[in-house]
Coordinates of C-alpha atoms and ligand atoms in Angstrom, one line a residue:
M1 CA 0.0 0.0 0.0
S2 CA 1.5 3.4 -1.0
I3 CA 0.6 6.2 1.4
G4 CA 2.1 8.8 -0.9
L5 CA 4.2 10.5 1.7
S6 CA 7.7 9.6 0.5
G7 CA 10.0 12.6 0.7
C8 CA 7.3 14.7 2.4
D9 CA 7.4 16.7 5.6
F10 CA 5.1 15.9 8.6
L11 CA 4.2 19.4 9.9
K12 CA 0.5 19.5 10.7
M13 CA -2.7 17.4 10.3
L14 CA -4.2 19.9 7.9
D15 CA -1.5 18.9 5.3
L16 CA -2.7 15.2 5.3
T17 CA -5.6 13.6 3.4
P18 CA -7.9 11.2 5.3
R19 CA -6.5 8.4 3.1
Q20 CA -2.9 9.2 4.2
I21 CA -3.9 9.4 7.8
R22 CA -5.6 6.0 7.6
G23 CA -2.6 4.6 5.8
L24 CA -0.3 5.8 8.6
V25 CA -2.6 4.2 11.3
K26 CA -2.6 0.9 9.3
L27 CA 1.2 1.0 8.9
S28 CA 1.6 1.7 12.7
A29 CA -0.5 -1.3 13.5
R30 CA 1.6 -3.5 11.2
L31 CA 4.9 -2.3 12.6
K32 CA 3.5 -2.8 16.1
A33 CA 2.6 -6.4 15.3
M34 CA 6.1 -7.0 13.8
K35 CA 7.7 -5.6 16.9
K36 CA 5.6 -7.7 19.2
A37 CA 6.4 -10.8 17.1
G38 CA 10.1 -10.0 17.3
E39 CA 10.3 -9.7 13.5
P40 CA 13.3 -7.5 12.5
H41 CA 12.3 -4.4 10.4
R42 CA 15.5 -2.6 9.7
F43 CA 14.0 -1.1 6.6
L44 CA 16.0 2.1 6.7
E45 CA 19.4 0.6 7.4
G46 CA 22.2 3.1 6.7
K47 CA 20.2 6.3 7.1
N48 CA 20.7 8.8 9.9
I49 CA 18.3 11.2 11.6
V50 CA 18.7 14.1 14.0
L51 CA 16.3 15.1 16.8
L52 CA 16.1 18.7 17.9
F53 CA 14.5 19.4 21.2
E54 CA 14.0 23.0 22.3
K55 CA 11.4 21.8 24.8
T56 CA 11.6 18.8 27.1
S57 CA 10.2 15.4 26.2
T58 CA 10.0 11.8 27.4
R59 CA 7.6 10.0 25.0
T60 CA 8.4 11.8 21.7
R61 CA 12.2 11.7 22.2
S62 CA 12.1 8.0 23.3
S63 CA 9.8 7.1 20.4
F64 CA 12.0 8.7 17.7
E65 CA 15.1 7.2 19.3
V66 CA 13.8 3.6 19.6
A67 CA 11.8 3.7 16.4
G68 CA 14.9 5.0 14.5
R69 CA 17.1 2.3 15.9
D70 CA 14.5 -0.4 15.2
L71 CA 14.4 0.8 11.6
G72 CA 18.2 0.4 11.4
M73 CA 19.1 4.1 11.5
G74 CA 21.7 6.2 13.3
V75 CA 20.0 8.6 15.7
V76 CA 21.6 11.9 17.1
C77 CA 19.7 14.0 19.6
M78 CA 20.4 17.7 20.3
D79 CA 18.9 19.4 23.3
E80 CA 18.4 23.0 23.8
G81 CA 21.8 24.6 24.5
S82 CA 23.8 21.8 22.9
S83 CA 23.7 23.2 19.3
Q84 CA 24.2 26.5 17.7
M85 CA 20.6 26.7 16.5
G86 CA 18.7 29.9 17.5
T87 CA 21.6 31.5 19.4
K88 CA 24.5 31.6 16.8
E89 CA 22.8 30.2 13.7
S90 CA 19.4 30.9 12.1
I91 CA 16.8 28.2 11.4
A92 CA 17.4 28.5 7.7
D93 CA 21.2 28.0 8.0
T94 CA 20.7 25.1 10.5
A95 CA 18.3 23.4 8.1
R96 CA 20.7 23.8 5.1
V97 CA 23.5 22.3 7.2
L98 CA 21.6 19.4 8.8
C99 CA 20.1 18.2 5.5
R100 CA 23.6 17.7 4.1
M101 CA 24.3 15.2 6.9
Y102 CA 21.0 13.6 7.9
D103 CA 18.1 11.9 6.0
G104 CA 15.4 13.3 8.3
I105 CA 15.1 16.0 11.0
E106 CA 12.7 16.1 14.0
Y107 CA 12.0 19.4 15.6
R108 CA 10.2 20.2 18.9
G109 CA 10.0 23.8 19.8
Y110 CA 7.9 27.0 20.0
G111 CA 6.1 28.6 17.1
Q112 CA 4.7 26.5 14.2
E113 CA 6.5 29.0 11.9
L114 CA 9.8 27.7 13.1
V115 CA 9.2 24.1 12.1
E116 CA 7.7 25.3 8.8
E117 CA 10.8 27.4 8.1
L118 CA 13.1 24.5 8.9
A119 CA 11.1 22.4 6.4
E120 CA 11.3 25.1 3.8
Y121 CA 15.1 25.2 3.9
S122 CA 15.6 21.4 4.4
S123 CA 15.9 19.1 1.4
V124 CA 15.1 16.1 3.7
P125 CA 11.8 15.4 5.5
V126 CA 11.1 17.4 8.7
W127 CA 8.8 16.0 11.4
N128 CA 7.0 18.2 13.9
G129 CA 7.6 16.8 17.3
L130 CA 5.3 19.5 18.9
T131 CA 5.0 23.2 18.6
T132 CA 2.9 25.7 20.5
E133 CA 0.1 25.3 17.9
S134 CA 0.1 21.6 17.0
H135 CA 1.2 18.0 17.9
P136 CA 0.7 15.9 14.8
T137 CA 2.7 12.8 15.6
Q138 CA 0.6 12.4 18.8
M139 CA -2.5 12.1 16.5
I140 CA -1.4 8.9 14.7
A141 CA -0.8 7.3 18.1
D142 CA -4.2 8.5 19.4
L143 CA -6.0 7.1 16.3
L144 CA -4.2 3.8 16.7
T145 CA -5.3 3.6 20.3
I146 CA -8.9 4.5 19.3
Q147 CA -8.8 1.8 16.6
E148 CA -7.6 -0.8 19.1
N149 CA -10.7 0.0 21.3
F150 CA -13.2 0.7 18.5
P151 CA -12.3 -1.6 15.6
G152 CA -15.6 -0.7 13.8
G153 CA -14.0 2.4 12.3
F154 CA -13.5 6.0 13.2
E155 CA -16.6 7.5 11.4
G156 CA -19.3 8.6 13.8
L157 CA -17.3 8.3 17.1
K158 CA -17.7 11.1 19.5
L159 CA -14.5 12.5 21.0
V160 CA -14.7 15.2 23.7
F161 CA -11.7 17.3 24.6
M162 CA -12.0 18.7 28.1
G163 CA -10.1 21.7 29.5
D164 CA -7.6 23.9 27.6
A165 CA -9.2 23.5 24.2
Q166 CA -6.9 26.0 22.6
N167 CA -3.6 24.1 23.1
N168 CA -1.6 22.2 20.6
V169 CA -3.1 18.8 21.3
A170 CA -6.7 20.1 21.2
N171 CA -6.0 22.0 17.9
S172 CA -4.6 18.8 16.3
L173 CA -7.4 16.6 17.6
M174 CA -10.0 18.9 16.2
V175 CA -8.6 18.7 12.7
T176 CA -7.9 15.0 13.0
C177 CA -11.4 14.1 14.1
A178 CA -12.8 16.3 11.3
K179 CA -10.7 14.4 8.8
M180 CA -11.7 11.0 10.1
G181 CA -15.5 11.8 10.1
M182 CA -15.7 11.9 13.9
H183 CA -17.7 14.2 16.1
F184 CA -15.3 16.5 18.0
V185 CA -16.5 18.4 21.0
A186 CA -14.3 21.1 22.7
C187 CA -15.6 21.5 26.3
G188 CA -14.2 24.4 28.2
P189 CA -14.7 28.1 29.0
A190 CA -15.0 30.7 26.2
E191 CA -11.5 32.0 27.1
Q192 CA -9.8 28.6 26.2
M193 CA -11.6 27.7 23.0
P194 CA -9.7 27.0 19.7
M195 CA -9.0 29.9 17.3
P196 CA -12.1 30.7 15.3
S197 CA -10.1 30.4 12.0
L198 CA -9.1 26.9 12.8
V199 CA -12.6 25.9 13.9
E200 CA -13.9 27.2 10.6
K201 CA -11.3 25.1 8.7
A202 CA -12.1 22.0 10.7
R203 CA -15.9 22.5 10.2
M204 CA -15.4 22.8 6.4
I205 CA -13.5 19.5 6.4
A206 CA -16.2 17.9 8.6
V207 CA -18.9 18.8 6.1
E208 CA -17.0 16.6 3.6
T209 CA -16.4 13.6 5.9
G210 CA -19.7 13.5 7.8
G211 CA -18.0 14.6 11.1
S212 CA -18.8 17.6 13.2
V213 CA -17.1 20.2 15.4
T214 CA -18.9 21.6 18.5
L215 CA -17.8 24.0 21.1
T216 CA -19.6 24.0 24.5
P217 CA -19.1 25.1 28.1
S218 CA -21.6 22.3 29.2
V219 CA -19.9 19.2 30.6
E220 CA -23.2 17.3 30.5
E221 CA -23.9 18.2 26.9
A222 CA -20.4 17.4 25.8
C223 CA -19.9 14.1 27.6
T224 CA -23.3 12.6 27.1
G225 CA -22.9 9.6 24.7
A226 CA -19.1 10.2 24.3
D227 CA -16.9 7.3 23.1
I228 CA -13.7 9.0 24.0
I229 CA -12.9 11.6 26.7
Y230 CA -9.6 13.3 26.2
T231 CA -7.7 15.9 28.3
D232 CA -4.3 17.5 28.6
I233 CA -2.5 19.6 31.2
W234 CA -3.9 23.1 31.9
V235 CA -0.6 24.9 31.4
S236 CA 1.5 23.9 28.4
M237 CA 5.3 24.0 28.0
G238 CA 6.5 27.6 27.3
E239 CA 3.6 29.2 29.4
P240 CA 4.7 30.8 32.7
F241 CA 4.1 29.2 36.1
E242 CA 2.2 32.4 37.1
I243 CA -0.7 31.5 34.8
W244 CA -1.6 28.4 37.0
G245 CA -3.9 30.4 39.3
E246 CA -6.0 31.7 36.5
R247 CA -6.1 28.3 34.7
I248 CA -7.2 26.5 37.8
R249 CA -10.0 29.0 38.3
L250 CA -11.1 28.7 34.6
L251 CA -10.6 25.0 34.0
S252 CA -11.5 23.3 37.3
P253 CA -15.1 22.8 36.2
Y254 CA -13.7 20.8 33.2
Q255 CA -11.7 18.2 35.2
V256 CA -12.3 14.7 33.9
N257 CA -13.8 13.0 36.9
A258 CA -16.3 10.2 37.7
Q259 CA -19.3 12.5 36.9
A260 CA -17.9 13.3 33.4
M261 CA -17.2 9.6 32.7
A262 CA -20.7 8.7 33.9
Y263 CA -22.3 10.9 31.2
A264 CA -20.2 9.0 28.5
K265 CA -21.1 5.6 27.1
P266 CA -20.3 2.6 29.4
E267 CA -17.6 1.5 27.0
A268 CA -16.0 4.9 26.7
I269 CA -12.3 5.3 27.0
F270 CA -10.1 8.0 28.6
L271 CA -7.1 9.3 26.8
H272 CA -4.4 11.8 27.7
C273 CA -1.2 12.6 25.7
L274 CA 0.7 12.7 29.0
P275 CA 2.5 14.0 31.1
S276 CA -0.5 14.4 33.5
Y277 CA -1.1 16.1 36.9
H278 CA -3.4 13.4 38.3
D279 CA -1.7 13.6 41.7
A280 CA 0.9 15.7 43.5
K281 CA 3.8 13.3 43.0
T282 CA 5.8 15.7 40.8
K283 CA 7.7 18.9 41.6
V284 CA 5.1 21.1 39.9
G285 CA 2.2 19.1 41.3
A286 CA 3.6 19.5 44.8
Q287 CA 4.1 23.2 44.3
I288 CA 0.5 23.6 43.1
L289 CA -0.8 21.6 46.0
E290 CA 1.0 23.9 48.4
Q291 CA 0.0 27.1 46.6
F292 CA -3.6 26.3 45.5
G293 CA -4.6 23.3 47.7
I294 CA -5.4 20.9 44.9
A295 CA -3.7 17.6 44.2
E296 CA -5.6 16.5 41.1
M297 CA -5.9 18.8 38.1
E298 CA -7.1 18.0 34.6
V299 CA -8.1 14.4 35.6
T300 CA -8.7 12.7 38.9
D301 CA -6.4 9.9 40.0
A302 CA -9.4 7.5 40.1
V303 CA -10.2 8.1 36.4
F304 CA -6.5 8.1 35.4
E305 CA -6.0 4.7 37.1
S306 CA -9.4 3.2 36.0
A307 CA -9.9 0.3 33.5
Q308 CA -11.3 2.9 31.0
S309 CA -8.0 4.7 31.0
K310 CA -5.9 3.7 28.0
V311 CA -3.1 6.2 28.5
F312 CA -0.2 3.8 28.7
D313 CA -1.3 2.0 25.5
Q314 CA -1.5 5.4 24.0
A315 CA 2.0 6.3 25.2
E316 CA 3.4 3.0 23.8
N317 CA 1.7 3.7 20.5
R318 CA 3.7 6.9 20.1
M319 CA 6.7 4.7 19.2
H320 CA 4.9 2.5 16.7
S321 CA 3.3 5.5 15.0
I322 CA 6.4 7.6 14.9
K323 CA 8.1 4.6 13.3
A324 CA 5.3 4.5 10.7
I325 CA 5.7 8.3 10.0
M326 CA 9.5 7.9 9.5
Y327 CA 9.1 4.9 7.3
A328 CA 6.4 6.4 5.1
T329 CA 8.4 9.6 4.6
L330 CA 11.9 8.2 4.3
A331 CA 11.3 5.0 2.2
S332 CA 10.6 5.3 -1.5
D333 CA 7.0 4.7 -2.5
K334 CA 6.5 1.2 -3.8
Ligands
CP401 N1 2.9 13.3 24.7 C1 4.1 13.8 24.6 O1 4.5 14.4 23.6 O2 5.0 13.5 25.6 P1 6.4 14.1 25.8 O3 6.3 15.6 26.1 O4 7.0 13.3 26.9 O5 7.2 13.9 24.5
NVA402 N1 0.0 20.7 25.7 C1 1.1 20.0 26.2 C2 1.4 18.7 25.5 C3 2.6 17.9 26.0 C4 2.8 16.7 25.2 C5 2.3 20.9 26.1 O1 2.5 21.6 25.1 O2 3.1 21.0 27.1

């Protein structure tokens, strides 16, 4: 099966057709099965990739590193501060140097325009490992996880995103659901809703696919009949700590808790891209507990640990899906 992404960048979900997205999910499932069966798949032997991280990461970095090695590639990782990029060398120059040495470049950082510029000046595929506006590699893992739980197909499934509905993950989910013919609901306060221009684009896509995009402040309306309830942290990387007080005030009514899950279908699943503040066992979590008196934020510990929660399958699927993205963009189309 040719996905038609050979030599292409992977920058945002708007760039992909529904067929390409389905192809990536199918390829992810195949590569996952091969890994589980212990079947070698060093399809990209001899190639080299570089991973640029201007923001921290556990899953995305591990996924690119393990997937790259499983595919037979050499993998180099550069953290913030360990390269010249941004301080002594522009994005354009960095791109023109790195593409002379590597076959693919991953970038995690701030504005979407940075990864787009990197791609413009690079002659090899560039993969967006998260920007302030989008998180496209996360989407293929999420769809794989959804498919594993709802094998009947994506069309018609209702996915509710609770909380900070204007962050990178929410933006990408809205577009992804629209492309897959799913019903996307953003549930949160008016202050944290996705940008109207992106909502409009997603709605236009949904008209074609039979999906829909709804914005609502009502948890009951949003979660009733939901198949998937999804949330993310209330303050994203790059936002100042001082914003926590305001976000807690705005977003506390949108915590995923037993009541929200009770509105959903009995077979509904809970997803979260992670990391998550479901308890106070982290430095930031402990600081928030001390300052604001709350230990559970976007999701309660009970929901996070429940049988409906598929967050660790989802985290594992990051690796299989990033492998598929690299394979589809680096291998020649058959
Ligand atoms: N979900 C996700 O991107 O996790 P990391 O920030 O750990 O990469
Ligand atoms: N919205 C989160 C996602 C982390 C994977 C952030 O940008 O920090």
